[in-house]
């Protein structure tokens, strides 16, 4: 998350957060064909950086896997796919967008 955005949210590097998918929904984007990701929540740790636009958050794609067959390190973090509504390109019929609108809330340690 961007340094300025983290400051506005009261976050520092390493804070535990809950990320919730809040969009886009079918009603907001005609390319979304399945919005079951809406309401899904994932927990992870914040990395504060200047390398992102202040209005975005970024999740590394190879983390947060749920399978016990995966390496422990791959199970840490947030699974981006659980937070991304499925969409289809109206022109090619393939996967559409790979983004979601999320809400980020700090979790107090011990909650």
Tab-separated table of N, CA, C and O in Angstrom:
chain	number	residue	atom	x	y	z
A	1	UNK	N	0.854	-1.175	0.000
A	1	UNK	CA	0.000	0.000	0.000
A	1	UNK	C	0.898	1.235	0.000
A	1	UNK	O	1.984	1.208	0.561
A	2	UNK	N	0.459	2.269	-0.636
A	2	UNK	CA	1.221	3.510	-0.736
A	2	UNK	C	1.401	4.172	0.638
A	2	UNK	O	0.525	4.091	1.494
A	3	UNK	N	2.529	4.828	0.813
A	3	UNK	CA	2.869	5.470	2.083
A	3	UNK	C	1.807	6.480	2.526
A	3	UNK	O	1.394	6.476	3.688
A	4	UNK	N	1.369	7.325	1.614
A	4	UNK	CA	0.367	8.347	1.956
A	4	UNK	C	-0.962	7.690	2.325
A	4	UNK	O	-1.610	8.070	3.292
A	5	UNK	N	-1.362	6.701	1.556
A	5	UNK	CA	-2.627	5.999	1.842
A	5	UNK	C	-2.542	5.287	3.195
A	5	UNK	O	-3.487	5.309	3.980
A	6	UNK	N	-1.404	4.658	3.466
A	6	UNK	CA	-1.210	3.980	4.752
A	6	UNK	C	-1.322	4.972	5.902
A	6	UNK	O	-1.959	4.686	6.916
A	7	UNK	N	-0.743	6.148	5.722
A	7	UNK	CA	-0.813	7.174	6.768
A	7	UNK	C	-2.267	7.575	7.025
A	7	UNK	O	-2.715	7.668	8.164
A	8	UNK	N	-3.033	7.782	5.945
A	8	UNK	CA	-4.440	8.171	6.096
A	8	UNK	C	-5.270	7.085	6.773
A	8	UNK	O	-6.238	7.374	7.470
A	9	UNK	N	-4.897	5.821	6.559
A	9	UNK	CA	-5.619	4.703	7.168
A	9	UNK	C	-5.068	4.323	8.536
A	9	UNK	O	-5.587	3.417	9.189
A	10	UNK	N	-3.994	5.000	8.959
A	10	UNK	CA	-3.397	4.695	10.257
A	10	UNK	C	-2.619	3.396	10.266
A	10	UNK	O	-2.530	2.725	11.293
A	11	UNK	N	-2.036	3.036	9.113
A	11	UNK	CA	-1.301	1.779	8.985
A	11	UNK	C	0.202	2.025	8.932
A	11	UNK	O	0.647	3.030	8.383
A	12	UNK	N	0.951	1.094	9.483
A	12	UNK	CA	2.404	1.104	9.359
A	12	UNK	C	2.842	-0.253	8.833
A	12	UNK	O	2.092	-1.228	8.882
A	13	UNK	N	4.058	-0.294	8.324
A	13	UNK	CA	4.615	-1.519	7.761
A	13	UNK	C	4.464	-2.680	8.735
A	13	UNK	O	4.827	-2.576	9.900
A	14	UNK	N	3.892	-3.787	8.286
A	14	UNK	CA	3.737	-4.974	9.105
A	14	UNK	C	2.423	-5.097	9.845
A	14	UNK	O	2.152	-6.132	10.463
A	15	UNK	N	1.570	-4.059	9.798
A	15	UNK	CA	0.265	-4.145	10.463
A	15	UNK	C	-0.573	-5.264	9.860
A	15	UNK	O	-0.530	-5.518	8.651
A	16	UNK	N	-1.363	-5.910	10.693
A	16	UNK	CA	-2.306	-6.926	10.250
A	16	UNK	C	-3.579	-6.223	9.779
A	16	UNK	O	-4.102	-5.350	10.475
A	17	UNK	N	-4.046	-6.589	8.575
A	17	UNK	CA	-5.244	-5.966	8.022
A	17	UNK	C	-6.207	-7.021	7.501
A	17	UNK	O	-5.826	-8.159	7.230
A	18	UNK	N	-7.466	-6.602	7.369
A	18	UNK	CA	-8.479	-7.412	6.703
A	18	UNK	C	-8.845	-6.682	5.421
A	18	UNK	O	-9.142	-5.494	5.441
A	19	UNK	N	-8.781	-7.399	4.308
A	19	UNK	CA	-9.119	-6.837	3.008
A	19	UNK	C	-10.422	-7.483	2.555
A	19	UNK	O	-10.528	-8.702	2.510
A	20	UNK	N	-11.420	-6.650	2.251
A	20	UNK	CA	-12.736	-7.142	1.836
A	20	UNK	C	-13.054	-6.663	0.433
A	20	UNK	O	-12.909	-5.486	0.117
A	21	UNK	N	-13.497	-7.583	-0.422
A	21	UNK	CA	-13.923	-7.228	-1.777
A	21	UNK	C	-15.297	-6.564	-1.707
A	21	UNK	O	-16.237	-7.136	-1.156
A	22	UNK	N	-15.402	-5.353	-2.279
A	22	UNK	CA	-16.689	-4.650	-2.303
A	22	UNK	C	-17.131	-4.324	-3.738
A	22	UNK	O	-18.151	-3.687	-3.933
A	23	UNK	N	-16.381	-4.756	-4.727
A	23	UNK	CA	-16.786	-4.491	-6.105
A	23	UNK	C	-15.711	-4.862	-7.097
A	23	UNK	O	-14.630	-5.287	-6.706
A	24	UNK	N	-15.986	-4.743	-8.371
A	24	UNK	CA	-17.252	-4.312	-8.965
A	24	UNK	C	-18.282	-5.450	-8.987
A	24	UNK	O	-17.924	-6.606	-9.051
A	25	UNK	N	-19.531	-5.064	-8.942
A	25	UNK	CA	-20.631	-6.028	-8.988
A	25	UNK	C	-21.167	-6.124	-10.414
A	25	UNK	O	-20.813	-5.317	-11.281
A	26	UNK	N	-22.040	-7.087	-10.644
A	26	UNK	CA	-22.674	-7.229	-11.961
A	26	UNK	C	-23.409	-5.942	-12.349
A	26	UNK	O	-23.415	-5.561	-13.506
A	27	UNK	N	-24.031	-5.316	-11.378
A	27	UNK	CA	-24.781	-4.093	-11.650
A	27	UNK	C	-23.900	-2.902	-11.995
A	27	UNK	O	-24.331	-1.983	-12.673
A	28	UNK	N	-22.660	-2.921	-11.554
A	28	UNK	CA	-21.736	-1.809	-11.802
A	28	UNK	C	-20.911	-1.996	-13.067
A	28	UNK	O	-20.423	-1.030	-13.648
A	29	UNK	N	-20.717	-3.237	-13.489
A	29	UNK	CA	-19.845	-3.533	-14.623
A	29	UNK	C	-20.445	-4.669	-15.433
A	29	UNK	O	-20.534	-5.802	-14.958
A	30	UNK	N	-20.875	-4.407	-16.672
A	30	UNK	CA	-21.525	-5.452	-17.471
A	30	UNK	C	-20.617	-6.624	-17.829
A	30	UNK	O	-21.102	-7.676	-18.219
A	31	UNK	N	-19.294	-6.460	-17.685
A	31	UNK	CA	-18.367	-7.555	-17.997
A	31	UNK	C	-18.275	-8.568	-16.854
A	31	UNK	O	-17.790	-9.678	-17.048
A	32	UNK	N	-18.734	-8.208	-15.657
A	32	UNK	CA	-18.692	-9.128	-14.524
A	32	UNK	C	-19.811	-10.146	-14.697
A	32	UNK	O	-20.972	-9.792	-14.799
A	33	UNK	N	-19.454	-11.419	-14.775
A	33	UNK	CA	-20.491	-12.443	-14.926
A	33	UNK	C	-20.738	-13.212	-13.642
A	33	UNK	O	-21.737	-13.900	-13.516
A	34	UNK	N	-19.831	-13.119	-12.688
A	34	UNK	CA	-20.036	-13.806	-11.413
A	34	UNK	C	-19.379	-12.978	-10.322
A	34	UNK	O	-18.176	-12.802	-10.320
A	35	UNK	N	-20.180	-12.455	-9.423
A	35	UNK	CA	-19.623	-11.578	-8.388
A	35	UNK	C	-19.647	-12.215	-6.996
A	35	UNK	O	-19.834	-11.551	-5.996
A	36	UNK	N	-19.404	-13.536	-6.947
A	36	UNK	CA	-19.417	-14.218	-5.655
A	36	UNK	C	-18.259	-13.775	-4.755
A	36	UNK	O	-18.268	-14.050	-3.563
A	37	UNK	N	-17.285	-13.058	-5.303
A	37	UNK	CA	-16.164	-12.563	-4.493
A	37	UNK	C	-16.594	-11.408	-3.588
A	37	UNK	O	-15.921	-11.114	-2.593
A	38	UNK	N	-17.717	-10.773	-3.908
A	38	UNK	CA	-18.181	-9.643	-3.110
A	38	UNK	C	-18.441	-10.123	-1.685
A	38	UNK	O	-19.154	-11.092	-1.457
A	39	UNK	N	-17.828	-9.450	-0.735
A	39	UNK	CA	-17.984	-9.805	0.671
A	39	UNK	C	-16.894	-10.724	1.198
A	39	UNK	O	-16.773	-10.897	2.412
A	40	UNK	N	-16.115	-11.342	0.306
A	40	UNK	CA	-15.010	-12.184	0.774
A	40	UNK	C	-13.975	-11.334	1.491
A	40	UNK	O	-13.698	-10.210	1.093
A	41	UNK	N	-13.399	-11.918	2.550
A	41	UNK	CA	-12.406	-11.208	3.354
A	41	UNK	C	-11.163	-12.074	3.510
A	41	UNK	O	-11.270	-13.285	3.664
A	42	UNK	N	-10.014	-11.439	3.462
A	42	UNK	CA	-8.727	-12.100	3.655
A	42	UNK	C	-7.908	-11.272	4.641
A	42	UNK	O	-8.036	-10.048	4.678
A	43	UNK	N	-7.061	-11.944	5.410
A	43	UNK	CA	-6.180	-11.254	6.347
A	43	UNK	C	-4.743	-11.347	5.871
A	43	UNK	O	-4.331	-12.366	5.315
A	44	UNK	N	-3.989	-10.279	6.092
A	44	UNK	CA	-2.585	-10.272	5.707
A	44	UNK	C	-1.859	-9.110	6.349
A	44	UNK	O	-2.456	-8.303	7.067
A	45	UNK	N	-0.582	-9.023	6.081
A	45	UNK	CA	0.262	-7.960	6.621
A	45	UNK	C	0.533	-6.915	5.549
A	45	UNK	O	0.708	-7.227	4.380
A	46	UNK	N	0.581	-5.662	5.980
A	46	UNK	CA	0.801	-4.528	5.086
A	46	UNK	C	2.291	-4.326	4.825
A	46	UNK	O	3.099	-4.426	5.741
A	47	UNK	N	2.610	-4.044	3.572
A	47	UNK	CA	3.937	-3.574	3.189
A	47	UNK	C	3.736	-2.167	2.646
A	47	UNK	O	3.050	-1.964	1.646
A	48	UNK	N	4.303	-1.173	3.329
A	48	UNK	CA	4.155	0.224	2.933
A	48	UNK	C	5.281	0.579	1.967
A	48	UNK	O	6.442	0.281	2.220
A	49	UNK	N	4.923	1.215	0.840
A	49	UNK	CA	5.900	1.552	-0.197
A	49	UNK	C	5.471	2.788	-0.972
A	49	UNK	O	4.292	3.102	-1.034
A	50	UNK	N	6.438	3.457	-1.574
A	50	UNK	CA	6.150	4.579	-2.474
A	50	UNK	C	5.857	4.085	-3.884
A	50	UNK	O	5.471	4.854	-4.740
A	51	UNK	N	6.052	2.799	-4.137
A	51	UNK	CA	5.968	2.253	-5.485
A	51	UNK	C	4.573	2.053	-6.046
A	51	UNK	O	4.429	1.540	-7.144
A	52	UNK	N	3.542	2.420	-5.307
A	52	UNK	CA	2.163	2.244	-5.777
A	52	UNK	C	1.435	3.574	-5.811
A	52	UNK	O	1.732	4.479	-5.029
A	53	UNK	N	0.446	3.661	-6.678
A	53	UNK	CA	-0.427	4.833	-6.716
A	53	UNK	C	-1.185	4.908	-5.392
A	53	UNK	O	-1.593	3.869	-4.844
A	54	UNK	N	-1.402	6.111	-4.847
A	54	UNK	CA	-2.065	6.243	-3.536
A	54	UNK	C	-3.475	5.657	-3.457
A	54	UNK	O	-3.955	5.356	-2.379
A	55	UNK	N	-4.140	5.477	-4.562
A	55	UNK	CA	-5.513	4.960	-4.534
A	55	UNK	C	-5.587	3.460	-4.808
A	55	UNK	O	-6.664	2.933	-5.052
A	56	UNK	N	-4.435	2.770	-4.791
A	56	UNK	CA	-4.454	1.339	-5.077
A	56	UNK	C	-3.834	0.538	-3.942
A	56	UNK	O	-3.123	1.065	-3.100
A	57	UNK	N	-4.119	-0.735	-3.955
A	57	UNK	CA	-3.438	-1.707	-3.102
A	57	UNK	C	-3.035	-2.834	-4.050
A	57	UNK	O	-3.685	-3.060	-5.073
A	58	UNK	N	-1.985	-3.543	-3.723
A	58	UNK	CA	-1.496	-4.593	-4.608
A	58	UNK	C	-1.238	-5.841	-3.794
A	58	UNK	O	-0.739	-5.769	-2.672
A	59	UNK	N	-1.591	-6.989	-4.364
A	59	UNK	CA	-1.367	-8.276	-3.717
A	59	UNK	C	-0.551	-9.139	-4.662
A	59	UNK	O	-0.899	-9.284	-5.841
A	60	UNK	N	0.535	-9.713	-4.143
A	60	UNK	CA	1.338	-10.632	-4.944
A	60	UNK	C	0.491	-11.858	-5.259
A	60	UNK	O	-0.153	-12.424	-4.376
A	61	UNK	N	0.484	-12.293	-6.518
A	61	UNK	CA	-0.436	-13.343	-6.949
A	61	UNK	C	-0.124	-14.724	-6.381
A	61	UNK	O	-0.983	-15.580	-6.346
A	62	UNK	N	1.088	-14.980	-5.948
A	62	UNK	CA	1.466	-16.345	-5.547
A	62	UNK	C	1.475	-16.530	-4.037
A	62	UNK	O	2.345	-17.175	-3.482
A	63	UNK	N	0.485	-15.981	-3.375
A	63	UNK	CA	0.431	-16.151	-1.924
A	63	UNK	C	-0.994	-16.436	-1.485
A	63	UNK	O	-1.936	-16.296	-2.243
A	64	UNK	N	-1.129	-16.848	-0.227
A	64	UNK	CA	-2.437	-17.089	0.344
A	64	UNK	C	-3.127	-18.352	-0.126
A	64	UNK	O	-4.339	-18.483	0.000
A	65	UNK	N	-2.362	-19.298	-0.660
A	65	UNK	CA	-2.978	-20.535	-1.139
A	65	UNK	C	-3.586	-21.314	0.027
A	65	UNK	O	-3.046	-21.346	1.121
A	66	UNK	N	-4.710	-21.955	-0.209
A	66	UNK	CA	-5.447	-22.642	0.847
A	66	UNK	C	-5.073	-24.119	0.995
A	66	UNK	O	-5.338	-24.728	2.004
A	67	UNK	N	-4.480	-24.704	-0.024
A	67	UNK	CA	-4.178	-26.129	0.000
A	67	UNK	C	-3.041	-26.445	0.974
A	67	UNK	O	-2.009	-25.781	0.983
A	68	UNK	N	-3.224	-27.496	1.766
A	68	UNK	CA	-2.168	-27.954	2.664
A	68	UNK	C	-1.026	-28.617	1.899
A	68	UNK	O	0.011	-28.925	2.474
A	69	UNK	N	-1.221	-28.864	0.609
A	69	UNK	CA	-0.169	-29.450	-0.214
A	69	UNK	C	0.865	-28.404	-0.654
A	69	UNK	O	1.934	-28.762	-1.130
A	70	UNK	N	0.528	-27.126	-0.500
A	70	UNK	CA	1.446	-26.055	-0.893
A	70	UNK	C	2.490	-25.851	0.195
A	70	UNK	O	2.266	-26.160	1.367
A	71	UNK	N	3.621	-25.315	-0.194
A	71	UNK	CA	4.651	-24.953	0.778
A	71	UNK	C	4.083	-23.961	1.778
A	71	UNK	O	3.234	-23.128	1.428
A	72	UNK	N	4.544	-24.023	3.010
A	72	UNK	CA	4.041	-23.130	4.051
A	72	UNK	C	4.154	-21.664	3.627
A	72	UNK	O	3.249	-20.872	3.852
A	73	UNK	N	5.265	-21.292	3.015
A	73	UNK	CA	5.472	-19.890	2.609
A	73	UNK	C	4.398	-19.446	1.618
A	73	UNK	O	3.958	-18.314	1.649
A	74	UNK	N	3.950	-20.332	0.738
A	74	UNK	CA	2.919	-19.993	-0.241
A	74	UNK	C	1.552	-19.839	0.417
A	74	UNK	O	0.653	-19.230	-0.146
A	75	UNK	N	1.373	-20.385	1.613
A	75	UNK	CA	0.097	-20.274	2.326
A	75	UNK	C	-0.023	-18.953	3.076
A	75	UNK	O	-1.109	-18.562	3.471
A	76	UNK	N	1.095	-18.259	3.272
A	76	UNK	CA	1.063	-16.986	3.983
A	76	UNK	C	0.535	-15.896	3.066
A	76	UNK	O	0.751	-15.920	1.863
A	77	UNK	N	-0.137	-14.933	3.639
A	77	UNK	CA	-0.599	-13.787	2.865
A	77	UNK	C	-2.037	-13.919	2.408
A	77	UNK	O	-2.809	-14.722	2.918
A	78	UNK	N	-2.364	-13.122	1.415
A	78	UNK	CA	-3.733	-12.996	0.920
A	78	UNK	C	-3.854	-13.650	-0.449
A	78	UNK	O	-3.014	-13.441	-1.320
A	79	UNK	N	-4.915	-14.421	-0.635
A	79	UNK	CA	-5.187	-15.035	-1.938
A	79	UNK	C	-6.005	-14.052	-2.778
A	79	UNK	O	-7.186	-13.842	-2.527
A	80	UNK	N	-5.359	-13.452	-3.759
A	80	UNK	CA	-6.002	-12.421	-4.580
A	80	UNK	C	-7.228	-12.943	-5.330
A	80	UNK	O	-8.207	-12.213	-5.506
A	81	UNK	N	-7.211	-14.196	-5.763
A	81	UNK	CA	-8.335	-14.723	-6.543
A	81	UNK	C	-9.635	-14.753	-5.759
A	81	UNK	O	-10.717	-14.668	-6.344
A	82	UNK	N	-9.572	-14.887	-4.463
A	82	UNK	CA	-10.785	-14.913	-3.632
A	82	UNK	C	-11.402	-13.523	-3.529
A	82	UNK	O	-12.532	-13.375	-3.062
A	83	UNK	N	-10.669	-12.496	-3.952
A	83	UNK	CA	-11.142	-11.119	-3.853
A	83	UNK	C	-11.427	-10.486	-5.216
A	83	UNK	O	-11.676	-9.292	-5.296
A	84	UNK	N	-11.396	-11.286	-6.281
A	84	UNK	CA	-11.542	-10.743	-7.628
A	84	UNK	C	-12.793	-11.286	-8.303
A	84	UNK	O	-12.868	-12.481	-8.592
A	85	UNK	N	-13.803	-10.425	-8.565
A	85	UNK	CA	-14.985	-10.879	-9.285
A	85	UNK	C	-14.610	-11.371	-10.688
A	85	UNK	O	-13.727	-10.810	-11.343
A	86	UNK	N	-15.262	-12.425	-11.141
A	86	UNK	CA	-14.975	-12.998	-12.459
A	86	UNK	C	-15.597	-12.121	-13.540
A	86	UNK	O	-16.752	-11.723	-13.435
A	87	UNK	N	-14.815	-11.838	-14.571
A	87	UNK	CA	-15.333	-11.039	-15.679
A	87	UNK	C	-14.849	-11.623	-17.000
A	87	UNK	O	-13.890	-12.375	-17.051
A	88	UNK	N	-15.541	-11.257	-18.077
A	88	UNK	CA	-15.220	-11.749	-19.412
A	88	UNK	C	-15.066	-10.562	-20.346
A	88	UNK	O	-15.868	-9.635	-20.319
A	89	UNK	N	-14.050	-10.617	-21.184
A	89	UNK	CA	-13.862	-9.589	-22.202
A	89	UNK	C	-15.006	-9.685	-23.205
A	89	UNK	O	-15.267	-10.757	-23.747
A	90	UNK	N	-15.691	-8.576	-23.495
A	90	UNK	CA	-16.814	-8.638	-24.426
A	90	UNK	C	-16.372	-8.869	-25.874
A	90	UNK	O	-17.180	-9.234	-26.709
A	91	UNK	N	-15.095	-8.695	-26.159
A	91	UNK	CA	-14.615	-8.824	-27.533
A	91	UNK	C	-14.002	-10.192	-27.812
A	91	UNK	O	-14.262	-10.796	-28.835
A	92	UNK	N	-13.177	-10.690	-26.892
A	92	UNK	CA	-12.481	-11.946	-27.120
A	92	UNK	C	-13.124	-13.115	-26.390
A	92	UNK	O	-12.863	-14.264	-26.705
A	93	UNK	N	-13.951	-12.835	-25.402
A	93	UNK	CA	-14.610	-13.892	-24.644
A	93	UNK	C	-13.718	-14.540	-23.601
A	93	UNK	O	-14.112	-15.475	-22.940
A	94	UNK	N	-12.494	-14.043	-23.452
A	94	UNK	CA	-11.562	-14.584	-22.462
A	94	UNK	C	-11.670	-13.835	-21.154
A	94	UNK	O	-12.571	-13.009	-20.960
A	95	UNK	N	-10.770	-14.131	-20.237
A	95	UNK	CA	-10.794	-13.433	-18.953
A	95	UNK	C	-10.746	-11.923	-19.155
A	95	UNK	O	-9.996	-11.428	-19.995
A	96	UNK	N	-11.551	-11.243	-18.408
A	96	UNK	CA	-11.634	-9.792	-18.541
A	96	UNK	C	-10.644	-9.071	-17.665
A	96	UNK	O	-9.450	-9.074	-17.909
A	97	UNK	N	-11.110	-8.539	-16.587
A	97	UNK	CA	-10.277	-7.733	-15.703
A	97	UNK	C	-9.664	-8.587	-14.598
A	97	UNK	O	-10.174	-9.633	-14.266
A	98	UNK	N	-8.604	-8.088	-14.035
A	98	UNK	CA	-7.975	-8.765	-12.914
A	98	UNK	C	-7.792	-7.744	-11.797
A	98	UNK	O	-6.678	-7.448	-11.382
A	99	UNK	N	-8.896	-7.165	-11.362
A	99	UNK	CA	-8.862	-6.184	-10.293
A	99	UNK	C	-10.140	-6.289	-9.478
A	99	UNK	O	-11.112	-6.907	-9.897
A	100	UNK	N	-10.115	-5.675	-8.321
A	100	UNK	CA	-11.331	-5.554	-7.529
A	100	UNK	C	-11.260	-4.262	-6.739
A	100	UNK	O	-10.219	-3.634	-6.637
A	101	UNK	N	-12.384	-3.885	-6.217
A	101	UNK	CA	-12.465	-2.730	-5.336
A	101	UNK	C	-12.524	-3.292	-3.926
A	101	UNK	O	-13.364	-4.150	-3.635
A	102	UNK	N	-11.611	-2.855	-3.088
A	102	UNK	CA	-11.510	-3.435	-1.753
A	102	UNK	C	-11.580	-2.385	-0.660
A	102	UNK	O	-11.333	-1.201	-0.895
A	103	UNK	N	-11.918	-2.863	0.509
A	103	UNK	CA	-11.907	-2.057	1.732
A	103	UNK	C	-10.830	-2.668	2.625
A	103	UNK	O	-10.777	-3.879	2.778
A	104	UNK	N	-9.960	-1.827	3.162
A	104	UNK	CA	-8.859	-2.291	4.010
A	104	UNK	C	-9.075	-1.766	5.422
A	104	UNK	O	-9.215	-0.563	5.626
A	105	UNK	N	-9.121	-2.688	6.382
A	105	UNK	CA	-9.304	-2.325	7.788
A	105	UNK	C	-8.180	-2.922	8.630
A	105	UNK	O	-7.841	-4.099	8.471
A	106	UNK	N	-7.640	-2.116	9.514
A	106	UNK	CA	-6.604	-2.587	10.424
A	106	UNK	C	-7.218	-3.515	11.464
A	106	UNK	O	-8.318	-3.271	11.958
A	107	UNK	N	-6.504	-4.583	11.774
A	107	UNK	CA	-6.928	-5.520	12.815
A	107	UNK	C	-5.974	-5.344	13.982
A	107	UNK	O	-4.758	-5.439	13.814
A	108	UNK	N	-6.532	-5.090	15.123
A	108	UNK	CA	-5.694	-4.994	16.320
A	108	UNK	C	-5.215	-6.390	16.677
A	108	UNK	O	-6.006	-7.331	16.687
A	109	UNK	N	-3.939	-6.539	16.928
A	109	UNK	CA	-3.365	-7.840	17.274
A	109	UNK	C	-4.095	-8.400	18.496
A	109	UNK	O	-4.363	-7.695	19.453
A	110	UNK	N	-4.462	-9.661	18.421
A	110	UNK	CA	-5.186	-10.306	19.512
A	110	UNK	C	-6.677	-10.347	19.273
A	110	UNK	O	-7.407	-10.992	20.017
A	111	UNK	N	-7.183	-9.655	18.211
A	111	UNK	CA	-8.630	-9.694	17.891
A	111	UNK	C	-8.980	-11.016	17.237
A	111	UNK	O	-8.226	-11.649	16.608
